[in-house]
PDB file of C-alpha atoms in Angstrom:
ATOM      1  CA  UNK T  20     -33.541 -48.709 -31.768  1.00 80.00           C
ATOM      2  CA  UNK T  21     -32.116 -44.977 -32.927  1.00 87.00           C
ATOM      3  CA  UNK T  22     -29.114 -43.458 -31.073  1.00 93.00           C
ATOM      4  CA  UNK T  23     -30.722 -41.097 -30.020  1.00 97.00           C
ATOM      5  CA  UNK T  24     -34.337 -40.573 -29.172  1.00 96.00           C
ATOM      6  CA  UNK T  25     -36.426 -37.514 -29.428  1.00 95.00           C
ATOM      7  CA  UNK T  26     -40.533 -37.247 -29.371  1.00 87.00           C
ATOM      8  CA  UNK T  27     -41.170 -35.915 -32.354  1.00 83.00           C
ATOM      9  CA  UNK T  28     -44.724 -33.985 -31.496  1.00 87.00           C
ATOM     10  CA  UNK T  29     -45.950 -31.936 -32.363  1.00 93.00           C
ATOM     11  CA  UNK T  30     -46.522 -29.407 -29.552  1.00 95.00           C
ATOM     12  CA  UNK T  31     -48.338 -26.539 -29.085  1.00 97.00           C
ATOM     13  CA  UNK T  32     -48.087 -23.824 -26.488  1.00 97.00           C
ATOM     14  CA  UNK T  33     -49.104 -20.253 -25.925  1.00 98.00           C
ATOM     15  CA  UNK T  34     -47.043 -17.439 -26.339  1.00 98.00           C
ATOM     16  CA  UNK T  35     -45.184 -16.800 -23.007  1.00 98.00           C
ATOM     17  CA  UNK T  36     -45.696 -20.370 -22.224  1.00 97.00           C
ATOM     18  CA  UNK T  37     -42.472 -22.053 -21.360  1.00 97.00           C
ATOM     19  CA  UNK T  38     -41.204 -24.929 -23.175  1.00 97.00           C
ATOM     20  CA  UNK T  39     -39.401 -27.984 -22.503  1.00 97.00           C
ATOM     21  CA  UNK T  40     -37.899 -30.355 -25.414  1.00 97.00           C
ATOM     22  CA  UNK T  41     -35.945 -33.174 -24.757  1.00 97.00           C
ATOM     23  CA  UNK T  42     -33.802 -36.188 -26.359  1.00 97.00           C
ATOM     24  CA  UNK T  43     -32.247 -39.223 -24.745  1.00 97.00           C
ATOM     25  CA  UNK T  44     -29.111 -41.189 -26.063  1.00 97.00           C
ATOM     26  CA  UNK T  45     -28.269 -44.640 -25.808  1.00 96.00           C
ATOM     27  CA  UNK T  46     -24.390 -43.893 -26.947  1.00 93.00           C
ATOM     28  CA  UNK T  47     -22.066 -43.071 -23.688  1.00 92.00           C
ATOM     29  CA  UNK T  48     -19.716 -41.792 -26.185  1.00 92.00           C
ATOM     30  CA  UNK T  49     -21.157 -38.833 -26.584  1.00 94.00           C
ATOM     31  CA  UNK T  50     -19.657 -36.384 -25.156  1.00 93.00           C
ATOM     32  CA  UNK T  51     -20.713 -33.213 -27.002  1.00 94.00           C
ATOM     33  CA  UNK T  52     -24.462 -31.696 -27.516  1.00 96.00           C
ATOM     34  CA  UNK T  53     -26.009 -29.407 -29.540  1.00 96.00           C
ATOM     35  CA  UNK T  54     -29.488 -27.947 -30.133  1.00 98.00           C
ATOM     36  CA  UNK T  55     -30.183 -26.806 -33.792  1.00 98.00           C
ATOM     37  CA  UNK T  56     -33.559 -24.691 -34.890  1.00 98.00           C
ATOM     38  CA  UNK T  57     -35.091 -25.332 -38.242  1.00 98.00           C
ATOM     39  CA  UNK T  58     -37.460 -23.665 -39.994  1.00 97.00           C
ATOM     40  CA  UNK T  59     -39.320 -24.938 -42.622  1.00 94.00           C
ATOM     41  CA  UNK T  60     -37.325 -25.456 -46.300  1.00 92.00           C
ATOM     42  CA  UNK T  61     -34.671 -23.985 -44.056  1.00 95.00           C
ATOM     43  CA  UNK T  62     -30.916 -25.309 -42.986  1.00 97.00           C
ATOM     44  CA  UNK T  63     -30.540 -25.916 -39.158  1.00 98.00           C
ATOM     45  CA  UNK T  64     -29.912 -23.015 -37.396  1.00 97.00           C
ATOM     46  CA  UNK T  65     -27.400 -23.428 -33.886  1.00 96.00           C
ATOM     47  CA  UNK T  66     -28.843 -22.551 -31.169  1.00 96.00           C
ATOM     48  CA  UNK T  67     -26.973 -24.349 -28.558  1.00 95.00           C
ATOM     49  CA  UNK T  68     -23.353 -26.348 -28.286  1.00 93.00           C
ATOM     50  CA  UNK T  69     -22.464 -27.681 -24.375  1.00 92.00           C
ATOM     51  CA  UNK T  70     -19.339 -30.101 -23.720  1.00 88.00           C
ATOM     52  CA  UNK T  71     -20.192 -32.970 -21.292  1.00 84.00           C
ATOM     53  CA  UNK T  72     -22.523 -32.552 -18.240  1.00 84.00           C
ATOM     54  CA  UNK T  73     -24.283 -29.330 -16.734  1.00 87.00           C
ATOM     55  CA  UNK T  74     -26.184 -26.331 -17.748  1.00 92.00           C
ATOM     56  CA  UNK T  75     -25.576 -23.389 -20.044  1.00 94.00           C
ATOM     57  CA  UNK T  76     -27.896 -20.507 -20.586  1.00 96.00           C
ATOM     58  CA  UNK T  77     -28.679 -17.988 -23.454  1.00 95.00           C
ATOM     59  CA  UNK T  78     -30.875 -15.317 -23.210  1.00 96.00           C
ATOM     60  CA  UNK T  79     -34.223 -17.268 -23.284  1.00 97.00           C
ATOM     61  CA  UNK T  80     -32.588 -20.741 -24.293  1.00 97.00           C
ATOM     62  CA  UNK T  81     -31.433 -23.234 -21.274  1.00 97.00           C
ATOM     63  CA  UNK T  82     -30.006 -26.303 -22.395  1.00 97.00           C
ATOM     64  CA  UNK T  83     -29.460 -29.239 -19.617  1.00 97.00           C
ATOM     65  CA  UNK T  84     -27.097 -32.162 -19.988  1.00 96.00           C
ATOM     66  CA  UNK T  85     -27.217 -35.047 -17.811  1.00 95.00           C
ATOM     67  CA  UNK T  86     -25.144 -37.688 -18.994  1.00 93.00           C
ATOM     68  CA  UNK T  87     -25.217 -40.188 -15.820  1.00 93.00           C
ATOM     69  CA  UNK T  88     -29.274 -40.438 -17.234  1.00 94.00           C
ATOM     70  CA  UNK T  89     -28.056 -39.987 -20.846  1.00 95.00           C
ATOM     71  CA  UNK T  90     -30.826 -36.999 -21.302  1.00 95.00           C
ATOM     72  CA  UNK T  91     -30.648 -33.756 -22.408  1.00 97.00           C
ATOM     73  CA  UNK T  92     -33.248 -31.048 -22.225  1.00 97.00           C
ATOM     74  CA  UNK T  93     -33.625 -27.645 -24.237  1.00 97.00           C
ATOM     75  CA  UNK T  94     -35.887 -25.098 -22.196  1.00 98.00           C
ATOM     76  CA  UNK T  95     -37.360 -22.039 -23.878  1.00 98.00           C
ATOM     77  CA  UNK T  96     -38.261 -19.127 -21.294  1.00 98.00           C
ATOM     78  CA  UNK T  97     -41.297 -16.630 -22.598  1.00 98.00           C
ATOM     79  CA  UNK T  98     -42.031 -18.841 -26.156  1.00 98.00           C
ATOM     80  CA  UNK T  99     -43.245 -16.398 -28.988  1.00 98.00           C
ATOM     81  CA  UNK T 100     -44.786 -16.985 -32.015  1.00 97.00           C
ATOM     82  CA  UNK T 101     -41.145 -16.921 -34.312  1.00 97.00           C
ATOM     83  CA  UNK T 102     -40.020 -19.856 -32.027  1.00 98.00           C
ATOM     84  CA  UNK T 103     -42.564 -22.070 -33.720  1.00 98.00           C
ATOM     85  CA  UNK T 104     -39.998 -24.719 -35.646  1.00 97.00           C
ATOM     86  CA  UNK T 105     -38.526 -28.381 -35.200  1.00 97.00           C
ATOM     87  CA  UNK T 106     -35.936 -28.466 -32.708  1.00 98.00           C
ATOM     88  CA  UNK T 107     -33.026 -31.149 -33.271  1.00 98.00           C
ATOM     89  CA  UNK T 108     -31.275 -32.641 -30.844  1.00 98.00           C
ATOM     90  CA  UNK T 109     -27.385 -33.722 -32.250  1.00 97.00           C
ATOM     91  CA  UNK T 110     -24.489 -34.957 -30.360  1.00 96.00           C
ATOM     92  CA  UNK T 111     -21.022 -36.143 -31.130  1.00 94.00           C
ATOM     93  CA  UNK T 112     -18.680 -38.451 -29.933  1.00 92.00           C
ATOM     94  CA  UNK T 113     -14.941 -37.482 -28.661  1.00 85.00           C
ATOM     95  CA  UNK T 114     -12.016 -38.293 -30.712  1.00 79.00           C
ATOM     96  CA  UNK T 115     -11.424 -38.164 -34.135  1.00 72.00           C
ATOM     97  CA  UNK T 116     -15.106 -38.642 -35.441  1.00 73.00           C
ATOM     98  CA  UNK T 117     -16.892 -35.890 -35.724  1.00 87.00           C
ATOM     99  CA  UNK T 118     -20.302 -36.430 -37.511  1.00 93.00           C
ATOM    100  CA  UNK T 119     -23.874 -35.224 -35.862  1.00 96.00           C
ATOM    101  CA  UNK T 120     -25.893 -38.152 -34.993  1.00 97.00           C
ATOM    102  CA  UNK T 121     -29.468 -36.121 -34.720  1.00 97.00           C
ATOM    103  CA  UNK T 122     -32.931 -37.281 -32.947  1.00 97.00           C
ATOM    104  CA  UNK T 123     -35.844 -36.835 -35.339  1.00 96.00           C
ATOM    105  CA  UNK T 124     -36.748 -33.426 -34.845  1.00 96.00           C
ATOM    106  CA  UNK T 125     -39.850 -32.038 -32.124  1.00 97.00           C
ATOM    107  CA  UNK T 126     -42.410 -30.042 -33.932  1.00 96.00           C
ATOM    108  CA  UNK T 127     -42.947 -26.687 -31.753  1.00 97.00           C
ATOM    109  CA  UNK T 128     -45.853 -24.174 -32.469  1.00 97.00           C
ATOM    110  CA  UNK T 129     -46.430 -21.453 -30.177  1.00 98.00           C
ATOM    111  CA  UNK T 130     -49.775 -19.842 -30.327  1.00 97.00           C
ATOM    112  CA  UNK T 131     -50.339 -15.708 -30.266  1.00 95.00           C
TER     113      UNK T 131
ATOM    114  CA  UNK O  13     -20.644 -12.182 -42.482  1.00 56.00           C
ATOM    115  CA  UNK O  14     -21.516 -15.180 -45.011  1.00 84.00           C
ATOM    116  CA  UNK O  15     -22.932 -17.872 -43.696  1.00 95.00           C
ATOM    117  CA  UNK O  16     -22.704 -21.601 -45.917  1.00 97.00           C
ATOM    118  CA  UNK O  17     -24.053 -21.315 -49.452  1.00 97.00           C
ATOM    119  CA  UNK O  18     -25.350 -24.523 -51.516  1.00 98.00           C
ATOM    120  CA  UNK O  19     -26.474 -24.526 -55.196  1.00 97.00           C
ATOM    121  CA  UNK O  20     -29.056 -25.411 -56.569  1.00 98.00           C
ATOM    122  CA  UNK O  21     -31.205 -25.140 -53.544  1.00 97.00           C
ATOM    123  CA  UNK O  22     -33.772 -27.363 -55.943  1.00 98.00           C
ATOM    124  CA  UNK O  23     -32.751 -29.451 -57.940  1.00 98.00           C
ATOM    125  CA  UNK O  24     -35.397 -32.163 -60.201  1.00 98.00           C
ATOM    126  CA  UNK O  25     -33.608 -35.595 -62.128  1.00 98.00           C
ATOM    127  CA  UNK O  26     -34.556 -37.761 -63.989  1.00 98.00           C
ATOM    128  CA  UNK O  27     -34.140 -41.711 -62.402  1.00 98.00           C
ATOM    129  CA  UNK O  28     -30.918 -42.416 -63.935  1.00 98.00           C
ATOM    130  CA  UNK O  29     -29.676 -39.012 -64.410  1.00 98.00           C
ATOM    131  CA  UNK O  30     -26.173 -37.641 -62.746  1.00 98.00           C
ATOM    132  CA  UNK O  31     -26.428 -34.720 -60.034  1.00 98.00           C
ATOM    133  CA  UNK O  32     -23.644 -32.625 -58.577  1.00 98.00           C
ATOM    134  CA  UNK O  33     -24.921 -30.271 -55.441  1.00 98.00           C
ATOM    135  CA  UNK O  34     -22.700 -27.537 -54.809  1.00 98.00           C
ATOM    136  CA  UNK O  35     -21.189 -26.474 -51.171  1.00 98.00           C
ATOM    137  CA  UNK O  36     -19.460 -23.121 -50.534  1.00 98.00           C
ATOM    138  CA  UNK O  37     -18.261 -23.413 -47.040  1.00 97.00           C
ATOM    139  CA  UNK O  38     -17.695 -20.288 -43.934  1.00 97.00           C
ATOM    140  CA  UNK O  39     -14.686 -19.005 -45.163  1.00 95.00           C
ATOM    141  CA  UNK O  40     -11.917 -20.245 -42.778  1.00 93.00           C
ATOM    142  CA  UNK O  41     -13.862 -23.128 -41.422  1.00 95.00           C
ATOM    143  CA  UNK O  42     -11.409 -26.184 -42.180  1.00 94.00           C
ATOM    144  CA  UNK O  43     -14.322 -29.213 -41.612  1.00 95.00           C
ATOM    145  CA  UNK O  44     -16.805 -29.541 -43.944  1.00 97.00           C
ATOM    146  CA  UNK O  45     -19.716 -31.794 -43.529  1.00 97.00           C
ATOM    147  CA  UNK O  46     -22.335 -33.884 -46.123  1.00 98.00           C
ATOM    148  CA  UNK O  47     -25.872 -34.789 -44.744  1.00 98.00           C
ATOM    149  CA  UNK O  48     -28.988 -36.339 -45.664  1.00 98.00           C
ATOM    150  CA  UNK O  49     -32.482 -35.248 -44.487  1.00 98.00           C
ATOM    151  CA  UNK O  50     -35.373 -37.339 -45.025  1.00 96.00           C
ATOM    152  CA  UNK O  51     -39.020 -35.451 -44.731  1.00 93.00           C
ATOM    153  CA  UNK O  52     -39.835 -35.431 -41.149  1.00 92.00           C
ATOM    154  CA  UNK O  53     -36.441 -37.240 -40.017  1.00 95.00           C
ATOM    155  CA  UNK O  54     -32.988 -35.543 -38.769  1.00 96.00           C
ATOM    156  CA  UNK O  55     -30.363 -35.190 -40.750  1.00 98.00           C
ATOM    157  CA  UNK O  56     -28.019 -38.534 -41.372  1.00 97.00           C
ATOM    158  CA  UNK O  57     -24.623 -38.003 -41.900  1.00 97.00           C
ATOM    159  CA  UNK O  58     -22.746 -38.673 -45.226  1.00 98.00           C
ATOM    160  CA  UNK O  59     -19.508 -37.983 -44.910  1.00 97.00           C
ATOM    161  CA  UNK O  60     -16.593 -34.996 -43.491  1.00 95.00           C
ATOM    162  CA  UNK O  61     -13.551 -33.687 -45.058  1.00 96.00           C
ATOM    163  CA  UNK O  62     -10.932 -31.997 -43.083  1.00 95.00           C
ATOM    164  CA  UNK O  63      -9.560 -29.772 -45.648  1.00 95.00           C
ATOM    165  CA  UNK O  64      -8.752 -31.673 -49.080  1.00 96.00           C
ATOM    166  CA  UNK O  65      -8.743 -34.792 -46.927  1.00 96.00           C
ATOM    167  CA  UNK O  66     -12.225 -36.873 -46.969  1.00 96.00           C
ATOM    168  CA  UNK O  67     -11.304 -38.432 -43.396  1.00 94.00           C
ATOM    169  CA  UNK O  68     -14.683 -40.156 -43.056  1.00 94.00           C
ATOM    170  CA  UNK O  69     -17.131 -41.300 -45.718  1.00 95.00           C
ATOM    171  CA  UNK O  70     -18.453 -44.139 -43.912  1.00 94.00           C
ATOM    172  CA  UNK O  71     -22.136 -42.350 -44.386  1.00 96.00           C
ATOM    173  CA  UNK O  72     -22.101 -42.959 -48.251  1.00 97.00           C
ATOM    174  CA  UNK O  73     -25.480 -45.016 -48.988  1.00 95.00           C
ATOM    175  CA  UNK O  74     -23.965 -46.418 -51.917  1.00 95.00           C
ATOM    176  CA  UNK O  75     -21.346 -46.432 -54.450  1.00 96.00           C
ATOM    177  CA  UNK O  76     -23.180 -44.008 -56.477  1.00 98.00           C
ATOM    178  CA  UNK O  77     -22.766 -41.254 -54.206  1.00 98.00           C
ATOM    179  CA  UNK O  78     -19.189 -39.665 -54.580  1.00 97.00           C
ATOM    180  CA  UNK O  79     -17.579 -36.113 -52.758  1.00 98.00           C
ATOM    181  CA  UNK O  80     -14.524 -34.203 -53.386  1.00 98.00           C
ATOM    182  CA  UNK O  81     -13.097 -31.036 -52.149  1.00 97.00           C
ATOM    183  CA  UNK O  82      -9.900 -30.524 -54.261  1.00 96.00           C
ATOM    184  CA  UNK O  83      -8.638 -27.273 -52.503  1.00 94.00           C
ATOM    185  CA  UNK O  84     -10.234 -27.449 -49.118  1.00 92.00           C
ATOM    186  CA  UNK O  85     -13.106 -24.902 -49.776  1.00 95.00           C
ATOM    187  CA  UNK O  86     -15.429 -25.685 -52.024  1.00 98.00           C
ATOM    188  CA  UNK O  87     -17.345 -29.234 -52.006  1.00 98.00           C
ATOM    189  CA  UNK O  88     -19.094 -31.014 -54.336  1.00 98.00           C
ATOM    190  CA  UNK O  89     -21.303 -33.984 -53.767  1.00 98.00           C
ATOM    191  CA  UNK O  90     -22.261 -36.299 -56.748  1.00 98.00           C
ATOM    192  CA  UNK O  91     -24.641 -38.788 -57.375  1.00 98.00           C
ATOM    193  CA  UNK O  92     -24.269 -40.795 -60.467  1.00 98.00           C
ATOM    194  CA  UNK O  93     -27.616 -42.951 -61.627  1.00 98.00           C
ATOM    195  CA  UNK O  94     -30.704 -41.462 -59.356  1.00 98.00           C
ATOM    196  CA  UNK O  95     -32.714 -43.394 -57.990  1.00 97.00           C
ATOM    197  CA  UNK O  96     -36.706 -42.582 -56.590  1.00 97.00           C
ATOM    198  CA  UNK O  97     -34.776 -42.849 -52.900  1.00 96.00           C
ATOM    199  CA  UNK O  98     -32.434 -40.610 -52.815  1.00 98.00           C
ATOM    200  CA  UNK O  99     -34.999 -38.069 -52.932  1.00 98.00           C
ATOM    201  CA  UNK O 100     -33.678 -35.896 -50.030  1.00 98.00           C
ATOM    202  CA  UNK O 101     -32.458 -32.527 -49.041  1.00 98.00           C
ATOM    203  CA  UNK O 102     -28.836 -33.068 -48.958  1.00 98.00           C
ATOM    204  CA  UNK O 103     -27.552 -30.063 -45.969  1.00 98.00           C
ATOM    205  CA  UNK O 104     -23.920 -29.257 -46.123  1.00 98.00           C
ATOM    206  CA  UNK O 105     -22.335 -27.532 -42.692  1.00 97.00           C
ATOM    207  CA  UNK O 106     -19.018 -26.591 -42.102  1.00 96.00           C
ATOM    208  CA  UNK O 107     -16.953 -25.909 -39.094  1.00 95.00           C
ATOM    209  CA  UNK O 108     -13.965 -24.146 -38.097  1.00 91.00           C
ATOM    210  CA  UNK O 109     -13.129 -26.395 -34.119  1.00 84.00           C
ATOM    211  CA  UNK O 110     -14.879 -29.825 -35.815  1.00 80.00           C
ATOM    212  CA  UNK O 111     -17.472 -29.657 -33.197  1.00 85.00           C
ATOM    213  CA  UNK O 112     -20.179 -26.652 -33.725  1.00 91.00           C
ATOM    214  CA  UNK O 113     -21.185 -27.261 -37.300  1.00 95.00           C
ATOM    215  CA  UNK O 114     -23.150 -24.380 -39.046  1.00 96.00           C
ATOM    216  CA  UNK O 115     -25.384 -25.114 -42.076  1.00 98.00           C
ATOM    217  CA  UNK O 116     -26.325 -24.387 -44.918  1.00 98.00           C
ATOM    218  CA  UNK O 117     -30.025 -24.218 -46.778  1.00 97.00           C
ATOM    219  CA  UNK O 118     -29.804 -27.149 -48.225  1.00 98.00           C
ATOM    220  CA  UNK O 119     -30.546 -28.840 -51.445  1.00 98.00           C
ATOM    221  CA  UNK O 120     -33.696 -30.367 -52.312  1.00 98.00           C
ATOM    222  CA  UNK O 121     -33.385 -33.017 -54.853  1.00 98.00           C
ATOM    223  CA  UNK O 122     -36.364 -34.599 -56.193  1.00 98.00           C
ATOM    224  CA  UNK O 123     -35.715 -38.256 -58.282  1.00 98.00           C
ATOM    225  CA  UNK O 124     -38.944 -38.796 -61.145  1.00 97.00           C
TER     226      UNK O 124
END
């Protein structure tokens, strides 16, 4: 079983839809969380970086951490058409290592 | 300003054939990430130099896969003797705290 768990889609929505993504870990060392963006034949883009439990909004982006359920959410408010991408989960641990461990990616395509 | 910069962004080999990929890091940032991204997967981490230092290369699928950074900018990963599965984008990201890690295009490399 992965480290961390995300449905990889694909979903489709309609513009001004809102849109909820999520991953779940199995690691309780993870203490940091990240969303990334990617486009296709395109690096991840960050969209999102929270430390440890709670919420933490930007503009139309809401990310969610609940680490007592090990879950994280990503919530996209008023979804348009150039928000259609895979969304990665990616989390670290604390201390000294610092690599990404990433779900598989959630296809999103938001219809005009 | 500029963002992370890899070269090539394609690169074709021959099975059996030496590649270097090329990563110009976020001028400043002082962590510098490798990663490997399967079609349709997240990316898997290689390894992560702080500086000159390469503090974890624990990510490395094989002995054939070698990294440097000899003045703690520039990075360059190297594969010696291709083979059909390492057929991959290979993303670099860098990172000025460790933690939020910003990427770069990547580098598709396609093994014949």
């Amino acid at each position: 079983q992965k480290e961390v768990e995300q449905d990889p889609g694909p979903l489709s929505v309609p513009e001004g839809a809102i849109v909820s993504l999520n991953c779940t870990y199995s690691n309780s060392a993870f203490q940091y969380f990240m969303w990334y963006r990617q486009y296709s034949r395109k690096g991840p883009e960050l969209l999102m970086y929270t430390y440890s439990s709670g919420n933490k909004e930007d503009g139309r982006f809401t990310a969610q951490v609940d680490k007592s359920s090990k879950y994280i959410s990503l919530f996209i408010r008023d979804s348009q058409p150039s928000d259609s991408a895979t969304y990665l989960c990616a989390m670290s641990a604390a201390g000294s290592a610092r690599q990404l461990t990433f779900g598989s990616g959630t296809q999103l395509t938001v219809l005009p | 300003g500029a963002g992370v910069s890899q070269s090539p962004r394609y690169k074709v080999a021959k099975r059996g054939q030496d590649v270097a990929l090329r990563c110009d890091p976020i001028s400043g940032h002082v962590s510098l990430f490798w990663y490997q991204q399967a079609l349709g997967q997240g990316p898997e981490f290689l390894t992560y130099f702080q500086n000159e230092a390469q503090l974890d290369k624990s990510g490395l699928p094989s002995d054939r896969f070698f990294a440097e950074r000899p003045e703690g900018s520039v990075s360059t990963l190297k594969i010696q003797r291709t083979q059909q599965e390492d057929s991959a984008v290979y993303l670099c990201a860098s990172s000025f705290t460790g933690r939020e890690q910003y990427f770069g295009p990547g580098t598709r490399l396609t093994v014949t």
